[in-house]
CSV table of C-alpha atoms in Angstrom, one decimal:
chain,number,residue,atom,x,y,z
R,143,MET,CA,-89.5,93.2,11.7
R,144,ASN,CA,-89.6,90.6,9.8
R,145,THR,CA,-88.3,93.0,7.0
R,146,LEU,CA,-86.2,95.3,9.4
R,147,HIS,CA,-84.1,91.7,10.7
R,148,ARG,CA,-83.7,90.8,6.8
R,149,SER,CA,-82.6,93.8,6.2
R,150,THR,CA,-79.9,94.0,9.1
R,151,LEU,CA,-78.5,90.6,7.4
R,152,LEU,CA,-78.5,91.8,4.3
R,153,ALA,CA,-76.1,94.6,5.6
R,154,VAL,CA,-74.2,92.8,7.6
R,155,ALA,CA,-74.1,90.2,4.9
R,156,GLY,CA,-72.5,92.8,2.8
R,157,THR,CA,-70.2,94.4,5.0
R,158,ALA,CA,-68.6,90.9,5.8
R,159,LEU,CA,-68.2,90.6,1.8
R,160,VAL,CA,-66.1,93.8,1.3
R,161,LEU,CA,-64.3,92.8,4.1
R,162,SER,CA,-63.3,90.1,2.9
R,163,LEU,CA,-62.7,91.1,-0.6
R,164,THR,CA,-60.6,93.6,0.7
R,165,ALA,CA,-59.0,91.2,2.9
R,166,CYS,CA,-57.9,89.2,-0.3
R,167,GLN,CA,-56.9,91.9,-2.4
R,168,SER,CA,-54.5,92.8,0.3
R,169,ASP,CA,-53.3,89.8,0.3
R,170,SER,CA,-52.5,89.2,-3.3
R,171,GLY,CA,-51.0,92.7,-3.9
R,172,GLY,CA,-48.2,91.9,-0.9
R,173,THR,CA,-46.9,88.9,-2.2
R,174,SER,CA,-47.2,90.8,-6.1
R,175,SER,CA,-45.4,93.2,-4.7
R,176,SER,CA,-42.3,90.7,-2.6
R,177,ARG,CA,-42.2,88.4,-5.7
R,178,PRO,CA,-40.8,90.8,-8.3
R,179,THR,CA,-38.4,92.4,-5.1
R,180,THR,CA,-37.2,88.2,-4.5
R,181,SER,CA,-36.9,87.9,-8.7
R,182,VAL,CA,-35.0,90.6,-9.4
R,183,THR,CA,-32.9,90.1,-6.0
R,184,VAL,CA,-32.3,86.6,-7.2
R,185,ALA,CA,-31.9,87.2,-11.1
R,186,SER,CA,-29.3,90.6,-9.7
R,187,SER,CA,-27.1,88.3,-7.8
R,188,PRO,CA,-26.0,85.7,-11.1
R,189,ALA,CA,-25.9,89.0,-13.5
R,190,ALA,CA,-23.7,90.6,-10.7
R,191,GLY,CA,-20.9,87.4,-10.3
R,192,ALA,CA,-21.7,86.9,-14.1
R,193,THR,CA,-20.2,90.5,-14.4
R,194,THR,CA,-17.4,89.9,-12.0
R,195,ALA,CA,-16.3,86.6,-13.4
R,196,ALA,CA,-16.5,88.6,-17.2
R,197,LYS,CA,-14.0,91.3,-15.7
R,198,ASP,CA,-11.6,88.9,-14.1
R,199,THR,CA,-11.3,86.7,-17.2
R,200,VAL,CA,-10.8,89.8,-19.1
R,201,THR,CA,-8.3,91.3,-16.8
R,202,SER,CA,-6.3,87.5,-16.8
R,203,GLU,CA,-6.5,87.5,-20.8
R,204,ALA,CA,-5.2,91.0,-21.2
R,205,ALA,CA,-2.5,90.2,-18.5
R,206,GLY,CA,-1.6,87.0,-20.3
R,207,SER,CA,-1.5,89.5,-23.7
R,208,ALA,CA,0.9,91.3,-21.8
R,209,ALA,CA,3.3,89.2,-21.2
R,210,SER,CA,2.8,87.0,-24.0
R,211,ALA,CA,3.9,90.6,-26.1
R,212,ARG,CA,6.5,91.5,-24.0
R,213,PRO,CA,9.8,90.9,-25.6
R,214,ALA,CA,11.2,87.9,-23.9
R,215,GLY,CA,14.9,89.2,-22.5
R,216,ALA,CA,14.3,93.1,-22.9
R,217,LYS,CA,16.2,92.6,-19.0
R,218,GLY,CA,18.6,90.7,-20.2
R,219,SER,CA,19.8,92.5,-23.3
R,220,THR,CA,20.9,95.7,-21.3
R,221,GLY,CA,23.3,93.1,-19.7
R,222,ALA,CA,24.4,91.6,-22.2
R,223,SER,CA,24.7,95.0,-23.7
R,224,SER,CA,27.0,96.3,-20.2
R,225,THR,CA,28.9,92.9,-21.0
R,226,GLY,CA,30.0,93.3,-24.6
R,227,ALA,CA,31.4,97.3,-23.0
R,228,THR,CA,33.4,95.1,-20.6
R,229,GLY,CA,34.8,92.6,-22.5
R,230,SER,CA,35.5,95.5,-25.3
R,231,THR,CA,38.7,96.6,-22.9
R,232,GLY,CA,39.9,93.2,-22.8
R,233,GLY,CA,42.3,93.2,-25.3
R,234,ARG,CA,44.6,96.0,-24.5
R,235,GLY,CA,47.4,96.1,-23.1
R,236,THR,CA,48.6,97.4,-19.7
R,237,ALA,CA,51.7,97.6,-17.5
R,238,SER,CA,51.3,94.0,-16.4
R,239,THR,CA,52.4,93.0,-19.9
R,240,PRO,CA,56.1,91.8,-19.9
R,241,ALA,CA,58.6,93.5,-21.9
R,242,CYS,CA,59.3,91.9,-24.8
R,243,ALA,CA,62.3,90.0,-25.0
R,244,ALA,CA,64.8,88.7,-27.8
R,245,ARG,CA,63.6,85.3,-27.9
R,246,ASP,CA,59.9,86.6,-28.5
R,247,VAL,CA,60.7,88.6,-32.1
R,248,ARG,CA,62.4,88.2,-35.2
R,249,VAL,CA,64.7,91.5,-36.2
R,250,THR,CA,64.9,91.9,-40.2
R,251,ALA,CA,66.0,94.8,-41.8
R,252,ALA,CA,65.1,95.9,-45.1
R,253,THR,CA,66.0,99.6,-47.9
R,254,GLN,CA,64.0,101.8,-47.7
R,255,ASP,CA,63.4,103.7,-51.3
R,256,GLY,CA,65.9,104.0,-54.0
R,257,PRO,CA,69.5,105.1,-54.4
R,258,PRO,CA,71.7,106.0,-52.6
R,259,TYR,CA,70.5,103.8,-49.8
R,260,THR,CA,70.7,106.3,-47.0
R,261,HIS,CA,68.0,104.2,-44.6
R,262,ILE,CA,66.9,100.8,-43.8
R,263,VAL,CA,63.5,99.8,-42.1
R,264,LEU,CA,64.2,97.3,-39.3
R,265,THR,CA,61.3,95.6,-38.9
R,266,ALA,CA,60.9,93.3,-35.2
R,267,ARG,CA,57.6,90.8,-35.3
R,268,ASN,CA,56.1,88.8,-32.4
R,269,THR,CA,56.9,85.3,-32.7
R,270,SER,CA,56.1,84.5,-29.4
R,271,GLY,CA,52.1,83.4,-29.2
R,272,HIS,CA,51.4,85.9,-26.3
R,273,SER,CA,51.6,90.1,-26.0
R,274,CYS,CA,54.2,91.7,-25.4
R,275,ARG,CA,55.4,95.2,-24.7
R,276,LEU,CA,57.9,96.8,-27.3
R,277,THR,CA,59.9,99.5,-25.1
R,278,GLY,CA,62.4,102.2,-26.4
R,279,PHE,CA,64.5,102.0,-29.9
R,280,PRO,CA,66.6,99.0,-31.0
R,281,HIS,CA,70.6,99.7,-29.7
R,282,ILE,CA,72.6,98.9,-32.9
R,283,GLN,CA,76.7,98.6,-33.7
R,284,PHE,CA,77.1,98.1,-37.1
R,285,LEU,CA,81.1,97.9,-36.7
R,286,GLU,CA,83.5,95.6,-34.6
R,287,SER,CA,85.7,99.1,-35.0
R,288,HIS,CA,83.0,101.2,-33.7
R,289,LYS,CA,80.8,99.8,-30.1
R,290,GLN,CA,78.7,102.7,-29.2
R,291,ASP,CA,75.5,102.1,-30.0
R,292,VAL,CA,73.4,104.3,-32.7
R,293,PRO,CA,72.1,107.7,-31.7
R,294,ALA,CA,68.3,107.5,-31.2
R,295,VAL,CA,66.4,110.8,-32.4
R,296,ALA,CA,64.2,111.9,-29.7
R,297,LYS,CA,61.5,113.4,-31.9
R,298,SER,CA,60.5,109.3,-32.9
R,299,LYS,CA,59.8,108.3,-29.3
R,300,PRO,CA,56.4,107.5,-29.3
R,301,ALA,CA,54.1,108.3,-26.8
R,302,THR,CA,53.1,105.1,-25.1
R,303,PRO,CA,55.4,102.1,-25.2
R,304,VAL,CA,54.3,99.3,-28.3
R,305,VAL,CA,52.3,96.8,-27.3
R,306,LEU,CA,52.4,93.6,-29.9
R,307,THR,CA,49.9,91.0,-29.9
R,308,ALA,CA,50.7,87.8,-31.0
R,309,GLY,CA,52.4,87.7,-34.6
R,310,ALA,CA,52.2,91.9,-34.4
R,311,PRO,CA,55.1,93.8,-36.2
R,312,ALA,CA,56.6,96.7,-35.1
R,313,TYR,CA,59.2,99.1,-36.8
R,314,ALA,CA,62.4,101.6,-36.0
R,315,LEU,CA,63.5,103.5,-39.4
R,316,VAL,CA,67.7,103.9,-39.3
R,317,LYS,CA,70.0,106.2,-40.8
R,318,LEU,CA,72.8,104.8,-42.7
R,319,SER,CA,74.6,107.8,-44.7
R,320,ASP,CA,73.9,110.9,-45.8
R,321,GLY,CA,74.5,109.5,-49.7
R,322,GLY,CA,77.3,111.5,-50.1
R,323,VAL,CA,80.2,110.0,-52.1
R,324,ASP,CA,82.5,111.7,-50.2
R,325,GLU,CA,81.7,109.8,-47.1
R,326,ASP,CA,83.6,107.4,-45.1
R,327,ASN,CA,81.1,105.0,-45.8
R,328,GLU,CA,82.0,101.0,-44.8
R,329,PRO,CA,80.8,98.1,-45.9
R,330,VAL,CA,78.4,96.2,-43.5
R,331,SER,CA,76.9,92.3,-44.2
R,332,ALA,CA,75.6,92.0,-40.6
R,333,PHE,CA,75.2,93.9,-37.5
R,334,SER,CA,73.8,93.7,-34.0
R,335,VAL,CA,70.5,94.7,-32.3
R,336,GLN,CA,69.9,94.3,-28.4
R,337,LEU,CA,65.9,95.3,-27.3
R,338,GLU,CA,65.6,97.5,-24.6
R,339,GLY,CA,66.4,95.7,-21.3
R,340,ASP,CA,68.3,92.6,-23.1
R,341,SER,CA,71.4,92.1,-23.1
R,342,THR,CA,70.4,89.2,-25.8
R,343,VAL,CA,72.5,90.0,-29.0
R,344,ILE,CA,70.6,89.7,-31.6
R,345,ALA,CA,72.2,89.0,-35.2
R,346,VAL,CA,70.5,90.8,-38.6
R,347,THR,CA,71.8,90.6,-41.5
R,348,ALA,CA,71.8,93.6,-43.9
R,349,PRO,CA,69.8,93.5,-47.4
R,350,GLY,CA,71.0,93.5,-50.4
R,351,SER,CA,73.5,91.0,-51.5
R,352,ASP,CA,76.4,93.5,-51.5
R,353,GLY,CA,75.4,94.8,-48.2
R,354,ILE,CA,74.7,98.3,-46.9
R,355,ALA,CA,77.6,101.2,-47.1
R,356,VAL,CA,77.1,103.0,-43.4
R,357,ASP,CA,78.5,105.9,-41.9
R,358,PRO,CA,79.3,105.5,-38.5
R,359,ALA,CA,79.3,109.4,-38.0
R,360,LYS,CA,76.2,110.0,-39.4
R,361,ALA,CA,73.9,106.9,-38.7
R,362,LEU,CA,71.2,107.5,-36.2
R,363,THR,CA,68.0,105.3,-35.1
R,364,GLY,CA,64.5,105.8,-34.7
R,365,TYR,CA,61.8,104.2,-31.5
R,366,TRP,CA,59.9,101.7,-32.1
R,367,THR,CA,56.7,101.9,-33.3
R,368,PRO,CA,53.4,100.4,-34.6
R,369,GLU,CA,53.9,102.3,-38.2
R,370,LEU,CA,56.2,104.8,-39.5
R,371,ARG,CA,55.2,108.0,-39.7
R,372,ASN,CA,55.9,111.0,-41.5
R,373,GLY,CA,56.9,113.9,-40.3
R,374,ALA,CA,59.0,112.3,-36.3
R,375,ASP,CA,60.7,109.4,-38.6
R,376,ASP,CA,62.0,111.6,-40.5
R,377,PHE,CA,65.8,112.5,-40.1
């Protein structure tokens, strides 16, 4: 009985010890497996946050760099260019530009080419300080005995009216005679000029110390032009 009882007690004690060790191993294993998971979770959260923050920082810095690299006023340059294009047309004469009056211009005469002096050039210079339109041709009367205006040559008419800015000149070629010795020329030391649409008489001194010789039957005048042109002003 003693031997059987002792064996039983030893068996029970062994079983208890095995169960106790198994329980301890089970508890220890569960704790070990949960800690790494928790540790990874805790560690990964800051890492993810740091990555996000880094991305935000890089994005913000890149945006700032792009903004600083963008040419300042690039959009405004287009506007400035348009304004410049529009401003470039501001000096052109229009229909609202007033016609030149006698008080707006100074008319002078000079001989053209050498002898025989068959032509003179009239210059009308704008002295008004503002732009004006010089239309038509000079209405010229050389002699008191011939009240008719000198006829104008149609081919010399410019395509558009001449607009004179302040200080700018216009020209008109005037034929005096054919230069023949047998012509009925008369000496002229001064003559009258009127502008288109203005009845004011402008007295012009003839060039040369002896004046000019005019054949009223041969005299012709060209239209006012910004410059004398070969062909159109040859008559």
